[in-house]
PDB file of C-alpha atoms in Angstrom:
ATOM      1  CA  ARG A 219    -129.011  72.888  59.212  1.00 34.00           C
ATOM      2  CA  GLY A 220    -129.505  69.275  60.140  1.00 34.00           C
ATOM      3  CA  THR A 221    -127.188  66.418  59.461  1.00 34.00           C
ATOM      4  CA  ILE A 222    -126.923  65.387  55.833  1.00 33.00           C
ATOM      5  CA  VAL A 223    -125.293  62.484  54.096  1.00 35.00           C
ATOM      6  CA  MET A 224    -123.394  63.952  51.193  1.00 35.00           C
ATOM      7  CA  ALA A 225    -121.571  62.130  48.452  1.00 36.00           C
ATOM      8  CA  LEU A 226    -119.240  64.631  46.853  1.00 38.00           C
ATOM      9  CA  ARG A 227    -118.160  63.913  43.319  1.00 36.00           C
ATOM     10  CA  ARG A 228    -114.428  63.797  43.678  1.00 38.00           C
ATOM     11  CA  VAL A 229    -111.956  65.046  41.121  1.00 33.00           C
ATOM     12  CA  GLN A 230    -108.486  63.681  41.776  1.00 33.00           C
ATOM     13  CA  ILE A 231    -105.499  65.835  40.835  1.00 31.00           C
ATOM     14  CA  ILE A 232    -102.183  64.024  41.036  1.00 31.00           C
ATOM     15  CA  ALA A 233     -99.443  66.619  41.321  1.00 33.00           C
ATOM     16  CA  GLY A 234     -95.784  66.055  40.786  1.00 30.00           C
ATOM     17  CA  GLN A 235     -94.835  62.887  38.996  1.00 28.00           C
ATOM     18  CA  VAL A 236     -97.496  62.397  36.375  1.00 25.00           C
ATOM     19  CA  PRO A 237     -99.110  58.877  36.972  1.00 27.00           C
ATOM     20  CA  GLY A 238    -100.145  81.153  57.087  1.00 31.00           C
ATOM     21  CA  PRO A 239    -103.599  80.134  57.128  1.00 33.00           C
ATOM     22  CA  ALA A 240    -106.430  82.588  56.678  1.00 34.00           C
ATOM     23  CA  ALA A 241    -107.805  83.475  60.083  1.00 36.00           C
ATOM     24  CA  VAL A 242    -111.515  83.013  60.693  1.00 37.00           C
ATOM     25  CA  ALA A 243    -112.837  85.067  63.581  1.00 42.00           C
ATOM     26  CA  CYS A 244    -115.611  82.883  64.950  1.00 51.00           C
ATOM     27  CA  SER A 245    -116.282  80.207  67.536  1.00 62.00           C
ATOM     28  CA  GLY A 246    -115.495  76.556  66.876  1.00 73.00           C
ATOM     29  CA  SER A 247    -119.133  75.706  66.165  1.00 88.00           C
ATOM     30  CA  ASP A 248    -119.523  78.747  63.863  1.00 93.00           C
ATOM     31  CA  ARG A 249    -116.307  77.786  62.101  1.00 94.00           C
ATOM     32  CA  ILE A 250    -117.601  74.227  61.618  1.00 96.00           C
ATOM     33  CA  GLN A 251    -120.961  75.479  60.335  1.00 95.00           C
ATOM     34  CA  ASP A 252    -119.206  77.858  57.916  1.00 96.00           C
ATOM     35  CA  ALA A 253    -117.064  75.019  56.529  1.00 96.00           C
ATOM     36  CA  PHE A 254    -120.154  72.792  56.297  1.00 95.00           C
ATOM     37  CA  ASP A 255    -122.093  75.460  54.368  1.00 95.00           C
ATOM     38  CA  LYS A 256    -119.197  76.058  51.962  1.00 95.00           C
ATOM     39  CA  LEU A 257    -118.664  72.342  51.410  1.00 93.00           C
ATOM     40  CA  ALA A 258    -122.374  71.851  50.680  1.00 92.00           C
ATOM     41  CA  ARG A 259    -122.392  74.730  48.174  1.00 93.00           C
ATOM     42  CA  ALA A 260    -119.216  73.503  46.463  1.00 94.00           C
ATOM     43  CA  LYS A 261    -120.719  70.123  45.477  1.00 87.00           C
ATOM     44  CA  VAL A 262    -117.345  69.025  44.043  1.00 90.00           C
ATOM     45  CA  CYS A 263    -114.090  68.772  45.940  1.00 94.00           C
ATOM     46  CA  ALA A 264    -110.750  68.589  44.140  1.00 96.00           C
ATOM     47  CA  ILE A 265    -108.173  66.334  45.748  1.00 95.00           C
ATOM     48  CA  LEU A 266    -104.478  67.138  45.772  1.00 96.00           C
ATOM     49  CA  ARG A 267    -102.354  64.046  46.436  1.00 95.00           C
ATOM     50  CA  ALA A 268     -98.787  65.092  45.742  1.00 92.00           C
ATOM     51  CA  LYS A 269     -95.235  63.874  45.578  1.00 94.00           C
ATOM     52  CA  ASN A 270     -94.029  67.328  44.520  1.00 95.00           C
ATOM     53  CA  THR A 271     -94.957  70.070  46.999  1.00 96.00           C
ATOM     54  CA  GLU A 272     -94.369  73.039  44.687  1.00 96.00           C
ATOM     55  CA  VAL A 273     -96.371  71.512  41.842  1.00 95.00           C
ATOM     56  CA  ALA A 274     -99.235  70.763  44.237  1.00 96.00           C
ATOM     57  CA  ILE A 275     -99.272  74.375  45.448  1.00 97.00           C
ATOM     58  CA  ALA A 276     -99.231  75.658  41.860  1.00 96.00           C
ATOM     59  CA  ARG A 277    -102.089  73.308  40.849  1.00 96.00           C
ATOM     60  CA  GLY A 278    -104.082  74.277  43.931  1.00 97.00           C
ATOM     61  CA  LYS A 279    -103.719  77.976  43.122  1.00 98.00           C
ATOM     62  CA  GLU A 280    -104.774  77.282  39.530  1.00 97.00           C
ATOM     63  CA  LEU A 281    -107.870  75.471  40.825  1.00 97.00           C
ATOM     64  CA  VAL A 282    -108.768  78.452  43.024  1.00 97.00           C
ATOM     65  CA  ASP A 283    -108.248  80.820  40.084  1.00 97.00           C
ATOM     66  CA  MET A 284    -110.539  78.637  37.945  1.00 96.00           C
ATOM     67  CA  GLY A 285    -113.293  78.934  40.565  1.00 96.00           C
ATOM     68  CA  CYS A 286    -112.864  75.710  42.515  1.00 96.00           C
ATOM     69  CA  LYS A 287    -114.744  76.053  45.819  1.00 97.00           C
ATOM     70  CA  CYS A 288    -113.295  73.074  47.727  1.00 97.00           C
ATOM     71  CA  ILE A 289    -109.823  71.542  47.862  1.00 97.00           C
ATOM     72  CA  GLU A 290    -108.703  68.543  49.900  1.00 97.00           C
ATOM     73  CA  VAL A 291    -104.984  68.064  50.550  1.00 98.00           C
ATOM     74  CA  THR A 292    -104.271  64.454  51.457  1.00 97.00           C
ATOM     75  CA  LEU A 293    -102.127  63.808  54.518  1.00 98.00           C
ATOM     76  CA  ASP A 294    -100.093  61.307  52.516  1.00 96.00           C
ATOM     77  CA  SER A 295     -98.841  64.170  50.307  1.00 96.00           C
ATOM     78  CA  ALA A 296     -95.223  65.245  50.604  1.00 94.00           C
ATOM     79  CA  ASN A 297     -95.115  68.258  52.949  1.00 97.00           C
ATOM     80  CA  TRP A 298     -98.896  68.467  53.273  1.00 98.00           C
ATOM     81  CA  GLU A 299     -98.612  71.167  55.952  1.00 98.00           C
ATOM     82  CA  LYS A 300     -96.880  73.567  53.554  1.00 98.00           C
ATOM     83  CA  ILE A 301     -99.380  72.821  50.780  1.00 98.00           C
ATOM     84  CA  LEU A 302    -102.331  73.357  53.115  1.00 98.00           C
ATOM     85  CA  SER A 303    -100.898  76.535  54.637  1.00 98.00           C
ATOM     86  CA  GLU A 304    -100.101  78.146  51.295  1.00 98.00           C
ATOM     87  CA  LEU A 305    -103.453  77.246  49.763  1.00 98.00           C
ATOM     88  CA  LEU A 306    -105.342  78.551  52.792  1.00 98.00           C
ATOM     89  CA  ALA A 307    -103.488  81.860  52.546  1.00 98.00           C
ATOM     90  CA  TYR A 308    -104.042  82.074  48.781  1.00 98.00           C
ATOM     91  CA  ALA A 309    -107.681  80.999  48.702  1.00 97.00           C
ATOM     92  CA  GLY A 310    -108.968  83.112  51.580  1.00 92.00           C
ATOM     93  CA  GLU A 311    -112.754  82.878  51.625  1.00 93.00           C
ATOM     94  CA  LYS A 312    -112.996  81.922  47.926  1.00 96.00           C
ATOM     95  CA  CYS A 313    -112.414  78.229  48.563  1.00 97.00           C
ATOM     96  CA  VAL A 314    -112.762  75.944  51.577  1.00 97.00           C
ATOM     97  CA  VAL A 315    -109.501  74.013  52.074  1.00 98.00           C
ATOM     98  CA  GLY A 316    -109.075  70.993  54.284  1.00 98.00           C
ATOM     99  CA  VAL A 317    -107.401  67.619  54.473  1.00 98.00           C
ATOM    100  CA  GLY A 318    -108.119  64.011  53.635  1.00 97.00           C
ATOM    101  CA  THR A 319    -106.723  60.577  54.395  1.00 96.00           C
ATOM    102  CA  VAL A 320    -106.842  61.184  58.154  1.00 98.00           C
ATOM    103  CA  GLN A 321    -105.975  57.859  59.790  1.00 97.00           C
ATOM    104  CA  ASP A 322    -106.001  58.801  63.479  1.00 97.00           C
ATOM    105  CA  ALA A 323    -107.795  61.367  65.640  1.00 97.00           C
ATOM    106  CA  ALA A 324    -104.395  62.554  66.917  1.00 97.00           C
ATOM    107  CA  GLU A 325    -103.624  63.985  63.443  1.00 98.00           C
ATOM    108  CA  VAL A 326    -106.455  66.513  63.762  1.00 98.00           C
ATOM    109  CA  ALA A 327    -104.536  68.759  66.186  1.00 98.00           C
ATOM    110  CA  ARG A 328    -101.880  69.562  63.568  1.00 98.00           C
ATOM    111  CA  VAL A 329    -104.567  70.069  60.906  1.00 98.00           C
ATOM    112  CA  ALA A 330    -106.269  72.612  63.186  1.00 98.00           C
ATOM    113  CA  GLU A 331    -102.954  74.351  63.967  1.00 98.00           C
ATOM    114  CA  VAL A 332    -102.244  74.814  60.273  1.00 97.00           C
ATOM    115  CA  GLY A 333    -105.812  76.058  59.710  1.00 97.00           C
ATOM    116  CA  GLY A 334    -107.563  73.226  57.867  1.00 98.00           C
ATOM    117  CA  ARG A 335    -111.304  73.797  57.657  1.00 98.00           C
ATOM    118  CA  PHE A 336    -112.348  70.150  57.324  1.00 98.00           C
ATOM    119  CA  ALA A 337    -110.801  66.735  57.901  1.00 98.00           C
ATOM    120  CA  LEU A 338    -111.900  63.749  55.872  1.00 97.00           C
ATOM    121  CA  SER A 339    -111.137  60.134  56.724  1.00 97.00           C
ATOM    122  CA  PRO A 340    -111.599  56.985  54.622  1.00 95.00           C
ATOM    123  CA  PHE A 341    -113.169  55.426  57.750  1.00 96.00           C
ATOM    124  CA  ASN A 342    -114.235  56.749  61.172  1.00 97.00           C
ATOM    125  CA  PRO A 343    -111.239  56.571  63.530  1.00 97.00           C
ATOM    126  CA  GLU A 344    -111.993  56.320  67.228  1.00 97.00           C
ATOM    127  CA  GLY A 345    -112.434  59.818  68.686  1.00 98.00           C
ATOM    128  CA  PHE A 346    -112.158  61.502  65.270  1.00 98.00           C
ATOM    129  CA  VAL A 347    -115.486  63.366  65.267  1.00 98.00           C
ATOM    130  CA  ALA A 348    -115.084  64.499  68.890  1.00 97.00           C
ATOM    131  CA  GLU A 349    -111.527  65.771  68.311  1.00 98.00           C
ATOM    132  CA  CYS A 350    -112.518  67.639  65.160  1.00 98.00           C
ATOM    133  CA  THR A 351    -115.459  69.230  66.969  1.00 97.00           C
ATOM    134  CA  ARG A 352    -113.294  70.205  69.941  1.00 97.00           C
ATOM    135  CA  LEU A 353    -110.796  71.909  67.609  1.00 97.00           C
ATOM    136  CA  GLY A 354    -113.317  73.638  65.309  1.00 97.00           C
ATOM    137  CA  VAL A 355    -112.646  71.476  62.256  1.00 98.00           C
ATOM    138  CA  LEU A 356    -115.529  69.981  60.261  1.00 98.00           C
ATOM    139  CA  ALA A 357    -115.314  66.187  60.631  1.00 98.00           C
ATOM    140  CA  VAL A 358    -116.066  64.141  57.518  1.00 97.00           C
ATOM    141  CA  PRO A 359    -115.836  60.485  58.536  1.00 97.00           C
ATOM    142  CA  ALA A 360    -116.515  57.757  55.999  1.00 95.00           C
ATOM    143  CA  ALA A 361    -119.514  55.512  56.506  1.00 93.00           C
ATOM    144  CA  PHE A 362    -121.076  52.835  54.343  1.00 90.00           C
ATOM    145  CA  SER A 363    -123.798  50.946  56.142  1.00 90.00           C
ATOM    146  CA  PRO A 364    -126.857  52.527  57.730  1.00 90.00           C
ATOM    147  CA  GLN A 365    -125.361  51.539  61.117  1.00 94.00           C
ATOM    148  CA  GLU A 366    -122.085  53.368  60.376  1.00 94.00           C
ATOM    149  CA  ILE A 367    -124.016  56.436  59.184  1.00 91.00           C
ATOM    150  CA  VAL A 368    -126.167  56.505  62.345  1.00 93.00           C
ATOM    151  CA  THR A 369    -123.093  55.988  64.546  1.00 96.00           C
ATOM    152  CA  ALA A 370    -121.267  58.915  62.901  1.00 96.00           C
ATOM    153  CA  HIS A 371    -124.406  61.060  63.243  1.00 94.00           C
ATOM    154  CA  LYS A 372    -124.723  60.218  66.953  1.00 96.00           C
ATOM    155  CA  GLN A 373    -121.053  61.153  67.393  1.00 97.00           C
ATOM    156  CA  GLY A 374    -121.903  64.606  66.005  1.00 95.00           C
ATOM    157  CA  ALA A 375    -120.821  64.344  62.360  1.00 95.00           C
ATOM    158  CA  LYS A 376    -122.661  66.882  60.222  1.00 94.00           C
ATOM    159  CA  VAL A 377    -121.583  65.250  56.970  1.00 93.00           C
ATOM    160  CA  MET A 378    -120.258  61.829  56.034  1.00 91.00           C
ATOM    161  CA  LYS A 379    -118.344  60.489  53.078  1.00 90.00           C
ATOM    162  CA  VAL A 380    -120.319  57.507  51.819  1.00 88.00           C
ATOM    163  CA  PHE A 381    -117.548  55.131  50.868  1.00 84.00           C
ATOM    164  CA  PRO A 382    -117.456  53.224  48.615  1.00 83.00           C
ATOM    165  CA  ALA A 383    -120.332  55.214  47.073  1.00 81.00           C
ATOM    166  CA  GLN A 384    -120.317  53.494  43.682  1.00 83.00           C
ATOM    167  CA  ILE A 385    -122.074  50.499  45.228  1.00 84.00           C
ATOM    168  CA  TYR A 386    -125.139  52.617  46.069  1.00 84.00           C
ATOM    169  CA  THR A 387    -127.788  53.464  43.479  1.00 87.00           C
ATOM    170  CA  PRO A 388    -129.881  56.661  43.539  1.00 87.00           C
ATOM    171  CA  LYS A 389    -132.781  54.559  44.934  1.00 88.00           C
ATOM    172  CA  THR A 390    -130.558  53.285  47.747  1.00 83.00           C
ATOM    173  CA  PHE A 391    -129.456  56.828  48.634  1.00 78.00           C
ATOM    174  CA  LYS A 392    -133.085  57.923  48.700  1.00 82.00           C
ATOM    175  CA  ALA A 393    -133.957  55.051  51.027  1.00 83.00           C
ATOM    176  CA  LEU A 394    -131.181  56.106  53.408  1.00 77.00           C
TER     177      LEU A 394
END
């Protein structure tokens, strides 16, 4: 159950214009570990970035019905709170649902209130990992260099988004 660096293959779903959360009865650290375990088993995380809230909810439910095990709702989606809330209620334990495009640690409080299981950022905002940990949300900061990866690990991140991952080769990942 140590820290891992995980590059999830990401499937982007653009909803809309074509080009009550499920309760988890456990402590914050158990909740984080549960989200971590589910994210690791999922291997692929679908991304919902939406201009149309209702279409995003419908696509998210379709993904759950098709067996998708991880869905990320981006915070730049129209009415992301409604999308997240409805997908959490619909998915239950079948799919881990969280958010992406977190730009500031202050956004994590609302994510936790709505029930998001993980929060992903395209970088590592100051205080992000600590705030996620405090609120029982799995922090997924982005890191690229070995220094950024070590820094995120020392801050307590259990998983990092290696970004931009396409620059790394399998040999480079192995060396990390």
